Amino acid sequence: MNLYKYVSDAINEKLGFVANLETPRNREFGDFSTNAAMVGAKLAHKNPRELAAEILPKIQELDFVSSAEIAGPGFINIKIKDDFILKNASVPQPQKATVPLVVDMDYGAYNVAKSLHIGHLRTSIVGDTLNRIFRFMGHKTISYNHMGDWGRSMGMVIAWIKRIHPDWPFFQDDFDAGMDLSKYTFTASELNTFYPQASALARQDESFMEEAQIITAGLQRGNKGYNALYNIFMPISLKCMHDTIEKLNILPFDNDLGEKHAALYVGEVEKILRAKNLLQQSDGAEIISVKKDTDTAPMPPMMFYNSRGATTYDATDIAAVYYRKLNDNPNKIIYLTDSRQSLHFEQLFRVAELAGLFDVKNLEHIGYGTINGADGKPFKTRSGNAADLDDIIQVAIDAVRSRVASNNKQLDNDTINNIAIAALKFNDLMHDLRSDYIFDPESVTSFEGRTGPYVLYTAVRLNSVLNRSTITPQLNNIEISVDERNLLMAIMDFDKMIQSAYENRATDMIANYAYNLCQLINAFYHTCPILRDDIDIKTQQNRLYITKLARDTLVVATDLMGLKIPAKM
Ligand code: ARG
């Protein structure tokens, strides 16, 4: 049951006007607090404390209220009856939205032939949890891995391959796409070295950069050799992406459709832009001005075609809006990227508005902060490179492994991997997604404190109680202790929390909710013995009932974060 909504509705109905219900941080003086007297006093031109005294008996009459008192300038603090909480606490269920939306979600967005780096961690983890939250709230989401698979980096990779294998057929004038190409292949790790080497070279050697740009334009215009080569390395890269997605336990994308796919629609979009006179020539490139008179900050134009006639990141993003509208007709498109791309999305949304491609108030960009190292700068590996996602995962796995060994525990590799992934994910989710945070592998893998392993450990503990017990959990109408009450109350807070997490796109609320729930679970576990002979059967049944409710609620929360609960820890 959504207790908050139930209590709020009941008070409004009883009083005949809408007041605000608060959930105080410290619930010592009440589970809820209403400003009804203040609202009513305004309506009736009365003194709030006097009106509070009039309202108080009406609130006390409500059958779920155990006590109500006036506090401060006229707030009324309300305590809910224990048996009401016990009877009505239930496992949170996926909701039916009153107005179900179709939402296109653009996150992950990995780049072909570049290994996933730490920058992709948050878009993957937070994006996945946002996706799960939207689905839980009853909306339909369509997720897009809008891959970087068609821009200049493709030209750089091909130019690099040409440099190391100039004799390969792809680069010959008489290239025949029908020939057997099976011997021209790469391992994933080989492929991942090409782009960094090519971009290092391009920085020193202008002619190489020039060549990469010409190749990019050629690739996009259908050059057979380049495209055949592209079709060899693209699937290798895609497989790496899928492996990482699986490792991170994030939902598979509904669409692995990136810039290349969007480019198919660039021509149609160009017509729209021309008809609206939005394309301007600029040094051989075609640009779209998005400046408004009211702008105070610089607002550069978007580039639709560069001076070599190649389609740009900007153009494919505009075309992707067009395609999604055409194909999904979503109510909203949400993009999740590093906040350093905020300007790009501001420009994109302006173009969408100018060209009439999409209702601009339903285009939403969520920019997340950077993951930093102890020095406060973007996290790097010891070699000084932006850390690869796989390196980060390995660092977390190593930290968990050594912790497990020093605690003299024996856990299999799968379990250790699971714990490490949970540690990474939970740590990412618990921070406000819009802020930067410092990543410290030691502390995030701790089994105590606000960490993923602590949450998993708590779930494992509940599972173990439930598995060991031969008694059937049963709700008995008996007195409950403070720790039982607090736990049930937290279970009932879930619905309000998820609503707020959804509205505010605040994935940290789920992580922090799970952590608080675990703390209450552990307090309950310590003060409320269950499977002990000196505890009467009714109490045992009741406590098992609460244990099960808590476990199932925790599972809902961990599922939303995509954490896997191990069998043993
Ligand atoms: N591939 C880009 C990157 O790694 C992110 C793409 C985000 N999505 C988009 N529609 N632009 O930075």
Coordinates of C-alpha atoms and ligand atoms in Angstrom, one line a residue:
M1 CA 0.0 0.0 0.0
N2 CA 1.1 3.6 -0.7
L3 CA 0.6 4.7 2.9
Y4 CA 1.6 8.3 2.2
K5 CA -1.1 8.7 -0.5
Y6 CA -3.6 6.8 1.6
V7 CA -3.1 9.1 4.7
S8 CA -3.0 12.2 2.6
D9 CA -6.2 11.4 0.7
A10 CA -8.0 10.5 3.9
I11 CA -7.1 13.8 5.5
N12 CA -8.1 15.9 2.5
E13 CA -11.4 14.1 2.3
K14 CA -12.1 14.5 5.9
L15 CA -11.3 18.2 5.9
G16 CA -12.7 19.0 2.5
F17 CA -9.6 20.8 1.2
V18 CA -6.2 19.9 0.0
A19 CA -3.4 20.1 2.5
N20 CA 0.3 19.1 2.3
L21 CA 1.5 16.0 4.1
E22 CA 5.1 15.8 5.1
T23 CA 7.2 12.9 6.0
P24 CA 9.5 14.2 8.8
R25 CA 13.1 13.2 8.6
N26 CA 13.0 12.3 12.3
R27 CA 9.8 10.4 12.9
E28 CA 10.1 10.4 16.7
F29 CA 7.1 12.8 17.0
G30 CA 5.0 11.4 14.2
D31 CA 5.0 9.4 11.1
F32 CA 3.6 12.3 9.1
S33 CA 2.9 15.9 9.6
T34 CA 0.2 18.0 7.9
N35 CA 0.0 21.7 7.3
A36 CA -3.8 21.4 7.1
A37 CA -4.4 24.0 9.8
M38 CA -2.3 26.6 8.0
V39 CA -4.0 26.0 4.7
G40 CA -7.5 26.0 6.4
A41 CA -6.6 29.1 8.4
K42 CA -5.8 31.0 5.2
L43 CA -9.1 29.9 3.6
A44 CA -11.2 30.8 6.7
H45 CA -9.1 33.9 7.8
K46 CA -8.5 32.3 11.1
N47 CA -5.5 31.8 13.4
P48 CA -3.6 28.6 12.5
R49 CA -3.2 27.3 16.0
E50 CA -6.8 27.9 16.8
L51 CA -7.9 26.1 13.7
A52 CA -5.5 23.3 14.5
A53 CA -7.3 22.8 17.7
E54 CA -10.6 22.5 15.8
I55 CA -9.2 20.2 13.2
L56 CA -7.3 17.9 15.6
P57 CA -10.4 15.9 16.8
K58 CA -11.3 15.2 13.2
I59 CA -7.9 13.8 12.5
Q60 CA -7.9 11.8 15.7
E61 CA -11.2 10.2 14.5
L62 CA -9.5 8.7 11.4
D63 CA -9.4 4.9 12.1
F64 CA -5.7 4.5 11.2
V65 CA -4.6 7.3 13.5
S66 CA -3.2 6.3 16.9
S67 CA -2.4 9.8 18.1
A68 CA -2.2 13.4 16.7
E69 CA -0.8 16.5 18.3
I70 CA -0.3 20.1 17.4
A71 CA 3.3 21.3 17.0
G72 CA 4.9 24.7 16.3
P73 CA 2.8 27.3 14.5
G74 CA 0.0 24.8 13.8
F75 CA 1.4 21.7 12.2
I76 CA -0.3 18.5 13.3
N77 CA 1.9 15.4 13.8
I78 CA 0.2 12.1 13.2
K79 CA 1.2 8.7 14.4
I80 CA -0.3 5.6 12.6
K81 CA -1.6 2.6 14.5
D82 CA 0.8 -0.3 14.7
D83 CA -1.7 -2.9 13.6
F84 CA -2.7 -0.8 10.6
I85 CA 0.9 -0.7 9.5
L86 CA 1.4 -4.4 10.1
K87 CA -1.8 -5.3 8.2
N88 CA -1.2 -3.0 5.2
A89 CA 2.5 -3.2 4.5
S90 CA 3.0 -5.0 1.3
V91 CA 5.6 -5.7 -1.3
P92 CA 5.8 -2.8 -3.9
Q93 CA 4.2 -3.7 -7.2
P94 CA 4.9 -2.3 -10.7
Q95 CA 2.5 0.5 -11.3
K96 CA -0.1 1.3 -13.9
A97 CA 0.5 4.8 -15.1
T98 CA -2.6 6.9 -15.4
V99 CA -1.2 8.3 -18.7
P100 CA 1.2 5.6 -20.0
L101 CA 3.9 7.2 -22.0
V102 CA 6.2 5.9 -24.8
V103 CA 9.7 7.1 -24.0
D104 CA 12.7 6.8 -26.2
M105 CA 15.8 6.5 -24.0
D106 CA 19.2 7.2 -25.4
Y107 CA 22.0 6.1 -23.1
G108 CA 25.1 3.8 -23.3
A109 CA 25.8 5.1 -26.8
Y110 CA 29.2 3.3 -27.1
N111 CA 31.7 4.0 -29.8
V112 CA 32.7 1.4 -32.4
A113 CA 36.4 0.4 -32.4
K114 CA 37.0 2.3 -29.2
S115 CA 37.0 0.4 -26.0
L116 CA 34.4 1.4 -23.4
H117 CA 36.0 3.7 -20.9
I118 CA 35.0 5.0 -17.5
G119 CA 32.9 7.8 -19.1
H120 CA 30.5 5.0 -20.3
L121 CA 30.0 3.7 -16.8
R122 CA 27.5 6.2 -15.6
T123 CA 25.5 6.4 -18.8
S124 CA 25.1 2.6 -18.7
I125 CA 24.4 2.2 -15.1
V126 CA 22.2 5.2 -14.5
G127 CA 20.5 4.9 -17.9
D128 CA 19.6 1.3 -17.1
T129 CA 18.2 2.1 -13.8
L130 CA 16.2 5.0 -15.2
N131 CA 14.9 2.7 -17.9
R132 CA 13.8 0.2 -15.2
I133 CA 12.2 3.0 -13.1
F134 CA 10.1 4.2 -16.1
R135 CA 9.0 0.6 -16.8
F136 CA 8.1 0.1 -13.1
M137 CA 6.0 3.2 -13.3
G138 CA 4.0 1.7 -16.1
H139 CA 5.5 3.5 -19.1
K140 CA 6.8 1.9 -22.3
T141 CA 10.5 2.6 -23.0
I142 CA 12.4 2.0 -26.1
S143 CA 16.1 2.1 -25.4
Y144 CA 18.7 3.1 -28.0
N145 CA 22.4 2.4 -28.0
H146 CA 23.1 5.4 -30.3
M147 CA 26.5 4.1 -31.3
G148 CA 29.3 6.3 -32.5
D149 CA 29.7 4.1 -35.6
W150 CA 29.8 6.5 -38.6
G151 CA 31.9 9.6 -37.8
R152 CA 35.5 10.6 -38.2
S153 CA 36.8 7.9 -35.8
M154 CA 35.7 5.3 -38.4
G155 CA 37.9 7.0 -41.0
M156 CA 40.8 7.2 -38.5
V157 CA 40.5 3.4 -37.8
I158 CA 40.4 2.6 -41.5
A159 CA 43.3 5.0 -42.3
W160 CA 45.3 3.2 -39.6
I161 CA 44.5 -0.2 -41.0
K162 CA 45.5 1.0 -44.4
R163 CA 48.8 2.2 -42.9
I164 CA 49.7 -1.2 -41.4
H165 CA 48.2 -3.3 -44.2
P166 CA 48.6 -1.1 -47.4
D167 CA 48.4 -4.3 -49.5
W168 CA 45.0 -5.4 -48.3
P169 CA 42.4 -5.5 -51.1
F170 CA 40.1 -3.0 -49.4
F171 CA 42.4 -0.2 -50.5
Q172 CA 42.9 -1.3 -54.1
D173 CA 41.1 0.3 -57.0
D174 CA 39.9 -3.1 -58.3
F175 CA 38.5 -4.2 -55.0
D176 CA 35.9 -6.9 -55.5
A177 CA 33.3 -7.1 -52.7
G178 CA 32.5 -10.7 -53.8
M179 CA 35.9 -12.1 -52.9
D180 CA 36.7 -14.3 -49.9
L181 CA 37.6 -11.8 -47.1
S182 CA 37.6 -14.3 -44.2
K183 CA 41.3 -14.0 -43.6
Y184 CA 41.1 -10.3 -43.0
T185 CA 40.1 -10.1 -39.4
F186 CA 41.2 -8.8 -35.9
T187 CA 40.9 -9.7 -32.4
A188 CA 38.9 -7.3 -30.2
S189 CA 41.9 -6.2 -28.3
E190 CA 43.9 -5.6 -31.5
L191 CA 41.0 -3.5 -32.8
N192 CA 40.9 -1.5 -29.6
T193 CA 44.5 -0.4 -30.1
F194 CA 43.8 1.1 -33.6
Y195 CA 41.9 4.2 -32.7
P196 CA 44.2 5.5 -29.9
Q197 CA 47.2 5.0 -32.2
A198 CA 45.5 6.7 -35.1
S199 CA 44.4 9.6 -33.1
A200 CA 47.9 10.1 -31.6
L201 CA 49.3 10.1 -35.1
A202 CA 46.6 12.4 -36.4
R203 CA 47.7 15.0 -33.8
Q204 CA 51.2 15.1 -35.2
D205 CA 50.7 14.4 -38.8
E206 CA 48.3 16.6 -40.7
S207 CA 48.3 14.5 -43.8
F208 CA 47.2 11.5 -41.9
M209 CA 44.3 13.5 -40.4
E210 CA 43.5 14.7 -43.9
E211 CA 43.5 11.1 -45.2
A212 CA 41.2 10.0 -42.4
Q213 CA 38.8 12.7 -43.2
I214 CA 38.8 11.8 -46.9
I215 CA 38.2 8.1 -46.0
T216 CA 35.3 9.1 -43.7
A217 CA 33.6 10.9 -46.5
G218 CA 34.3 7.9 -48.8
L219 CA 32.9 5.5 -46.3
Q220 CA 29.8 7.5 -46.0
R221 CA 29.4 7.8 -49.8
G222 CA 29.5 4.1 -50.2
N223 CA 33.2 3.3 -51.1
K224 CA 33.0 -0.5 -51.4
G225 CA 36.4 -1.3 -49.9
Y226 CA 36.0 0.9 -46.8
N227 CA 32.5 -0.5 -46.3
A228 CA 33.7 -4.1 -46.6
L229 CA 36.4 -3.4 -44.0
Y230 CA 33.9 -1.6 -41.8
N231 CA 31.6 -4.6 -42.0
I232 CA 34.4 -6.7 -40.6
F233 CA 35.3 -4.7 -37.6
M234 CA 31.8 -3.4 -36.7
P235 CA 30.5 -6.8 -35.5
I236 CA 33.7 -7.4 -33.4
S237 CA 33.1 -4.1 -31.7
L238 CA 29.4 -4.8 -31.2
K239 CA 30.2 -8.1 -29.5
C240 CA 32.5 -6.2 -27.1
M241 CA 29.6 -3.9 -26.3
H242 CA 27.3 -6.8 -25.7
D243 CA 29.8 -8.5 -23.4
T244 CA 30.1 -5.4 -21.3
I245 CA 26.4 -4.9 -21.1
E246 CA 26.1 -8.5 -19.9
K247 CA 28.9 -8.1 -17.4
L248 CA 27.3 -5.0 -16.0
N249 CA 23.9 -6.8 -15.8
I250 CA 22.1 -4.0 -17.6
L251 CA 19.1 -4.7 -19.8
P252 CA 19.9 -5.4 -23.5
F253 CA 19.1 -2.4 -25.7
D254 CA 16.0 -2.5 -27.7
N255 CA 17.9 -0.9 -30.5
D256 CA 21.6 -1.0 -31.4
L257 CA 21.0 1.8 -33.9
G258 CA 23.7 4.5 -34.0
E259 CA 24.9 7.3 -36.2
K260 CA 25.1 5.1 -39.3
H261 CA 21.5 4.2 -39.1
A262 CA 20.5 7.8 -38.5
A263 CA 22.5 8.8 -41.5
L264 CA 20.0 7.1 -43.7
Y265 CA 17.5 9.8 -42.8
V266 CA 19.9 12.7 -43.3
G267 CA 18.7 13.3 -46.8
E268 CA 15.0 13.6 -45.8
V269 CA 15.9 15.9 -43.0
E270 CA 18.0 18.0 -45.4
K271 CA 14.9 18.6 -47.5
I272 CA 13.0 19.8 -44.4
L273 CA 15.8 22.1 -43.4
R274 CA 16.1 23.5 -46.9
A275 CA 12.4 24.0 -47.2
K276 CA 12.5 26.1 -44.0
N277 CA 15.6 27.9 -45.2
L278 CA 17.6 26.7 -42.2
L279 CA 20.8 25.6 -43.9
Q280 CA 23.5 28.2 -44.5
Q281 CA 26.8 27.9 -46.4
S282 CA 29.9 28.5 -44.3
D283 CA 33.4 27.9 -45.7
G284 CA 32.2 25.0 -47.7
A285 CA 30.3 23.5 -44.8
E286 CA 26.5 23.7 -44.2
I287 CA 25.5 25.0 -40.8
I288 CA 22.3 25.7 -38.9
S289 CA 22.2 28.8 -36.8
V290 CA 20.5 28.3 -33.4
K291 CA 21.2 31.6 -31.7
K292 CA 18.4 33.5 -30.1
D293 CA 18.4 37.2 -29.3
T294 CA 17.9 36.4 -25.7
D295 CA 21.1 34.3 -25.5
T296 CA 23.7 35.6 -23.0
A297 CA 26.1 32.7 -23.4
P298 CA 27.8 31.8 -26.7
M299 CA 25.6 29.6 -28.9
P300 CA 27.5 28.2 -31.9
P301 CA 25.7 26.9 -35.0
M302 CA 25.2 23.2 -35.6
M303 CA 27.2 21.7 -38.5
F304 CA 25.1 19.6 -40.8
Y305 CA 27.7 18.8 -43.5
N306 CA 31.3 19.5 -42.9
S307 CA 33.5 21.0 -45.7
R308 CA 34.2 17.6 -47.1
G309 CA 30.5 16.8 -47.4
A310 CA 30.6 14.3 -44.6
T311 CA 27.7 13.8 -42.2
T312 CA 28.5 15.0 -38.7
Y313 CA 27.6 14.0 -35.2
D314 CA 25.2 16.9 -35.3
A315 CA 23.5 15.8 -38.4
T316 CA 23.0 12.2 -37.3
D317 CA 21.5 13.4 -34.0
I318 CA 19.0 15.6 -35.8
A319 CA 18.2 12.7 -38.1
A320 CA 17.8 10.4 -35.1
V321 CA 15.1 12.7 -33.7
Y322 CA 13.4 12.6 -37.1
Y323 CA 13.6 8.8 -37.3
R324 CA 12.4 8.2 -33.7
K325 CA 9.4 10.4 -34.3
L326 CA 8.6 8.6 -37.5
N327 CA 9.2 5.1 -36.2
D328 CA 8.2 5.2 -32.5
N329 CA 6.2 8.4 -32.2
P330 CA 7.3 8.7 -28.6
N331 CA 5.9 11.2 -26.0
K332 CA 9.4 11.9 -24.9
I333 CA 13.0 11.4 -25.9
I334 CA 15.5 11.3 -23.0
Y335 CA 19.2 11.5 -23.5
L336 CA 21.7 10.6 -20.9
T337 CA 25.3 11.8 -21.4
D338 CA 28.2 13.4 -19.7
S339 CA 27.2 17.0 -18.8
R340 CA 30.0 18.2 -21.0
Q341 CA 27.6 17.5 -23.9
S342 CA 24.9 19.9 -22.6
L343 CA 25.6 22.5 -25.2
H344 CA 25.3 20.0 -28.0
F345 CA 21.8 18.9 -26.8
E346 CA 20.7 22.5 -26.3
Q347 CA 21.6 23.1 -30.0
L348 CA 20.0 19.9 -31.1
F349 CA 16.7 20.8 -29.3
R350 CA 16.7 24.2 -30.9
V351 CA 17.1 22.7 -34.3
A352 CA 14.3 20.2 -33.6
E353 CA 12.1 23.2 -32.7
L354 CA 13.1 25.3 -35.7
A355 CA 12.5 22.5 -38.1
G356 CA 9.4 21.3 -36.4
L357 CA 10.7 17.8 -35.8
F358 CA 9.6 17.3 -32.3
D359 CA 7.8 19.1 -29.5
V360 CA 10.8 20.7 -27.7
K361 CA 9.4 20.5 -24.2
N362 CA 9.4 16.7 -24.5
L363 CA 13.1 16.5 -25.4
E364 CA 15.2 16.1 -22.3
H365 CA 18.9 15.9 -21.7
I366 CA 20.2 14.6 -18.4
G367 CA 23.9 15.4 -18.0
Y368 CA 25.8 13.4 -15.4
G369 CA 29.0 14.4 -13.6
T370 CA 32.5 13.0 -13.9
I371 CA 34.0 10.0 -12.1
N372 CA 37.2 11.3 -10.5
G373 CA 40.3 9.8 -9.0
A374 CA 41.6 10.7 -5.5
D375 CA 43.3 13.8 -7.1
G376 CA 39.9 15.2 -8.1
K377 CA 40.6 14.8 -11.8
P378 CA 38.9 12.4 -14.1
F379 CA 39.8 8.8 -13.0
K380 CA 42.9 7.5 -14.9
T381 CA 44.7 4.2 -14.9
R382 CA 48.2 4.1 -13.5
S383 CA 49.5 4.5 -17.1
G384 CA 47.7 7.8 -17.2
N385 CA 45.1 6.9 -19.8
A386 CA 41.4 7.3 -19.3
A387 CA 40.6 4.0 -17.6
D388 CA 38.9 1.3 -19.7
L389 CA 35.7 0.0 -18.3
D390 CA 37.2 -3.5 -18.2
D391 CA 40.1 -2.2 -16.2
I392 CA 37.7 -0.6 -13.7
I393 CA 35.7 -3.8 -13.4
Q394 CA 39.0 -5.7 -12.8
V395 CA 40.1 -3.3 -10.1
A396 CA 36.8 -3.9 -8.3
I397 CA 37.0 -7.6 -8.7
D398 CA 40.6 -7.6 -7.3
A399 CA 39.5 -5.5 -4.3
V400 CA 36.6 -7.9 -3.5
R401 CA 38.8 -10.9 -3.9
S402 CA 41.4 -9.7 -1.5
R403 CA 38.8 -8.6 1.0
V404 CA 37.1 -12.1 0.8
A405 CA 40.5 -13.8 1.3
S406 CA 41.4 -11.7 4.3
N407 CA 38.1 -12.5 5.9
N408 CA 38.8 -16.2 5.4
K409 CA 35.7 -16.6 3.3
Q410 CA 35.5 -18.9 0.3
L411 CA 33.4 -17.6 -2.6
D412 CA 33.4 -18.8 -6.1
N413 CA 34.4 -16.5 -9.0
D414 CA 30.9 -15.8 -10.1
T415 CA 29.9 -14.6 -6.7
I416 CA 33.0 -12.4 -6.5
N417 CA 32.3 -10.9 -9.9
N418 CA 28.7 -10.2 -8.8
I419 CA 29.8 -8.5 -5.7
A420 CA 32.3 -6.4 -7.6
I421 CA 29.7 -5.3 -10.1
A422 CA 27.2 -4.5 -7.4
A423 CA 29.9 -2.5 -5.6
L424 CA 30.5 -0.4 -8.8
K425 CA 26.9 0.0 -9.7
F426 CA 25.7 0.8 -6.3
N427 CA 28.4 3.4 -5.7
D428 CA 27.6 5.0 -9.0
L429 CA 23.9 5.1 -8.3
M430 CA 24.0 6.4 -4.8
H431 CA 25.6 9.7 -5.9
D432 CA 23.5 12.5 -7.3
L433 CA 23.9 11.7 -11.0
R434 CA 24.4 15.4 -11.8
S435 CA 27.5 15.7 -9.5
D436 CA 31.0 14.5 -9.9
Y437 CA 32.3 11.9 -7.4
I438 CA 35.6 10.3 -6.4
F439 CA 36.0 6.7 -7.2
D440 CA 37.9 4.7 -4.6
P441 CA 38.0 0.9 -5.3
E442 CA 38.8 0.1 -1.6
S443 CA 35.8 1.8 0.0
V444 CA 33.2 0.9 -2.6
T445 CA 33.9 -2.8 -2.1
S446 CA 33.6 -2.7 1.7
F447 CA 31.1 -5.1 3.1
E448 CA 30.1 -2.4 5.6
G449 CA 28.7 1.1 5.2
R450 CA 26.8 2.6 2.3
T451 CA 28.0 0.0 -0.3
G452 CA 26.7 -2.5 -2.8
P453 CA 28.2 -5.5 -0.9
Y454 CA 26.5 -4.4 2.3
V455 CA 23.1 -4.4 0.5
L456 CA 23.8 -7.8 -1.0
Y457 CA 24.9 -9.1 2.3
T458 CA 21.7 -8.0 4.0
A459 CA 19.6 -9.7 1.3
V460 CA 21.7 -12.9 1.6
R461 CA 21.1 -12.9 5.3
L462 CA 17.3 -12.6 5.0
N463 CA 17.3 -15.4 2.4
S464 CA 19.2 -17.6 4.7
V465 CA 16.7 -17.0 7.6
L466 CA 13.8 -17.8 5.2
N467 CA 15.5 -20.8 3.8
R468 CA 16.5 -22.3 7.1
S469 CA 13.1 -21.9 8.7
T470 CA 10.5 -24.7 8.6
I471 CA 7.8 -22.4 9.9
T472 CA 5.5 -20.7 7.5
P473 CA 5.6 -16.9 7.7
Q474 CA 2.2 -15.6 8.9
L475 CA 0.7 -12.3 9.8
N476 CA -0.6 -12.4 13.4
N477 CA -2.3 -9.6 15.0
I478 CA 0.2 -9.2 17.8
E479 CA 2.2 -6.3 19.3
I480 CA 5.3 -5.2 17.4
S481 CA 8.5 -3.6 18.6
V482 CA 10.0 -0.3 17.5
D483 CA 12.4 -2.0 15.1
E484 CA 9.7 -4.0 13.5
R485 CA 7.5 -0.9 13.2
N486 CA 10.4 1.2 11.6
L487 CA 11.0 -1.5 9.1
L488 CA 7.4 -1.8 8.1
M489 CA 7.2 1.9 7.8
A490 CA 10.2 2.0 5.4
I491 CA 8.6 -0.7 3.3
M492 CA 5.5 1.5 3.0
D493 CA 7.7 4.4 2.0
F494 CA 8.7 2.7 -1.2
D495 CA 5.9 4.0 -3.4
K496 CA 6.5 7.6 -2.4
M497 CA 10.3 7.2 -3.0
I498 CA 9.9 5.7 -6.4
Q499 CA 7.4 8.3 -7.5
S500 CA 9.9 11.0 -6.5
A501 CA 12.9 9.1 -8.1
Y502 CA 10.8 9.0 -11.3
E503 CA 9.8 12.6 -11.3
N504 CA 13.2 13.9 -10.5
R505 CA 15.2 11.4 -12.5
A506 CA 17.0 10.7 -9.3
T507 CA 18.5 7.2 -9.3
D508 CA 20.3 8.0 -6.1
M509 CA 17.0 7.8 -4.2
I510 CA 16.7 4.1 -4.9
A511 CA 20.2 3.3 -3.8
N512 CA 19.9 5.3 -0.7
Y513 CA 16.4 3.9 0.0
A514 CA 17.9 0.4 -0.3
Y515 CA 20.7 1.3 2.1
N516 CA 18.3 2.7 4.7
L517 CA 16.1 -0.3 4.4
C518 CA 19.1 -2.5 5.0
Q519 CA 20.0 -0.6 8.1
L520 CA 16.5 -1.1 9.5
I521 CA 16.6 -4.7 8.5
N522 CA 19.8 -5.3 10.4
A523 CA 18.4 -3.4 13.5
F524 CA 15.4 -5.7 13.3
Y525 CA 17.6 -8.8 12.8
H526 CA 19.6 -7.9 16.0
T527 CA 16.7 -7.1 18.3
C528 CA 14.1 -9.5 17.1
P529 CA 15.3 -13.1 17.3
I530 CA 13.2 -15.4 15.1
L531 CA 14.3 -19.0 15.0
R532 CA 14.9 -19.5 18.7
D533 CA 13.1 -22.0 20.9
D534 CA 12.3 -19.4 23.6
I535 CA 10.3 -17.3 21.1
D536 CA 6.6 -18.2 20.9
I537 CA 5.3 -19.5 17.6
K538 CA 3.0 -16.6 16.9
T539 CA 5.9 -14.2 17.2
Q540 CA 8.1 -16.4 15.1
Q541 CA 5.5 -16.5 12.3
N542 CA 5.0 -12.8 12.5
R543 CA 8.7 -12.0 12.3
L544 CA 9.2 -14.4 9.4
Y545 CA 6.3 -12.6 7.7
I546 CA 8.1 -9.3 8.2
T547 CA 11.4 -10.8 7.1
K548 CA 9.8 -12.0 3.9
L549 CA 8.2 -8.6 3.2
A550 CA 11.5 -6.9 3.8
R551 CA 13.4 -9.4 1.6
D552 CA 10.9 -9.0 -1.2
T553 CA 10.9 -5.2 -1.0
L554 CA 14.7 -5.2 -1.0
V555 CA 14.6 -7.5 -4.1
V556 CA 12.4 -4.9 -5.9
A557 CA 15.0 -2.2 -5.1
T558 CA 18.0 -4.3 -6.1
D559 CA 16.2 -5.3 -9.3
L560 CA 15.7 -1.7 -10.2
M561 CA 19.5 -1.2 -9.8
G562 CA 20.2 -4.4 -11.7
L563 CA 22.1 -6.0 -8.8
K564 CA 22.2 -9.8 -8.6
I565 CA 21.9 -11.3 -5.1
P566 CA 24.3 -14.2 -4.6
A567 CA 23.3 -17.4 -3.0
K568 CA 26.0 -17.0 -0.3
M569 CA 28.4 -14.3 0.8
Ligands
ARG1 N1 28.8 8.1 -28.6 C1 28.7 9.4 -27.8 C2 29.9 9.4 -26.9 O1 30.5 8.4 -26.5 C3 27.5 9.6 -27.1 C4 26.2 9.6 -27.8 C5 25.0 10.1 -27.0 N2 23.8 10.1 -27.7 C6 23.5 10.9 -28.7 N3 22.3 10.8 -29.3 N4 24.3 11.9 -29.1 O2 30.3 10.5 -26.4

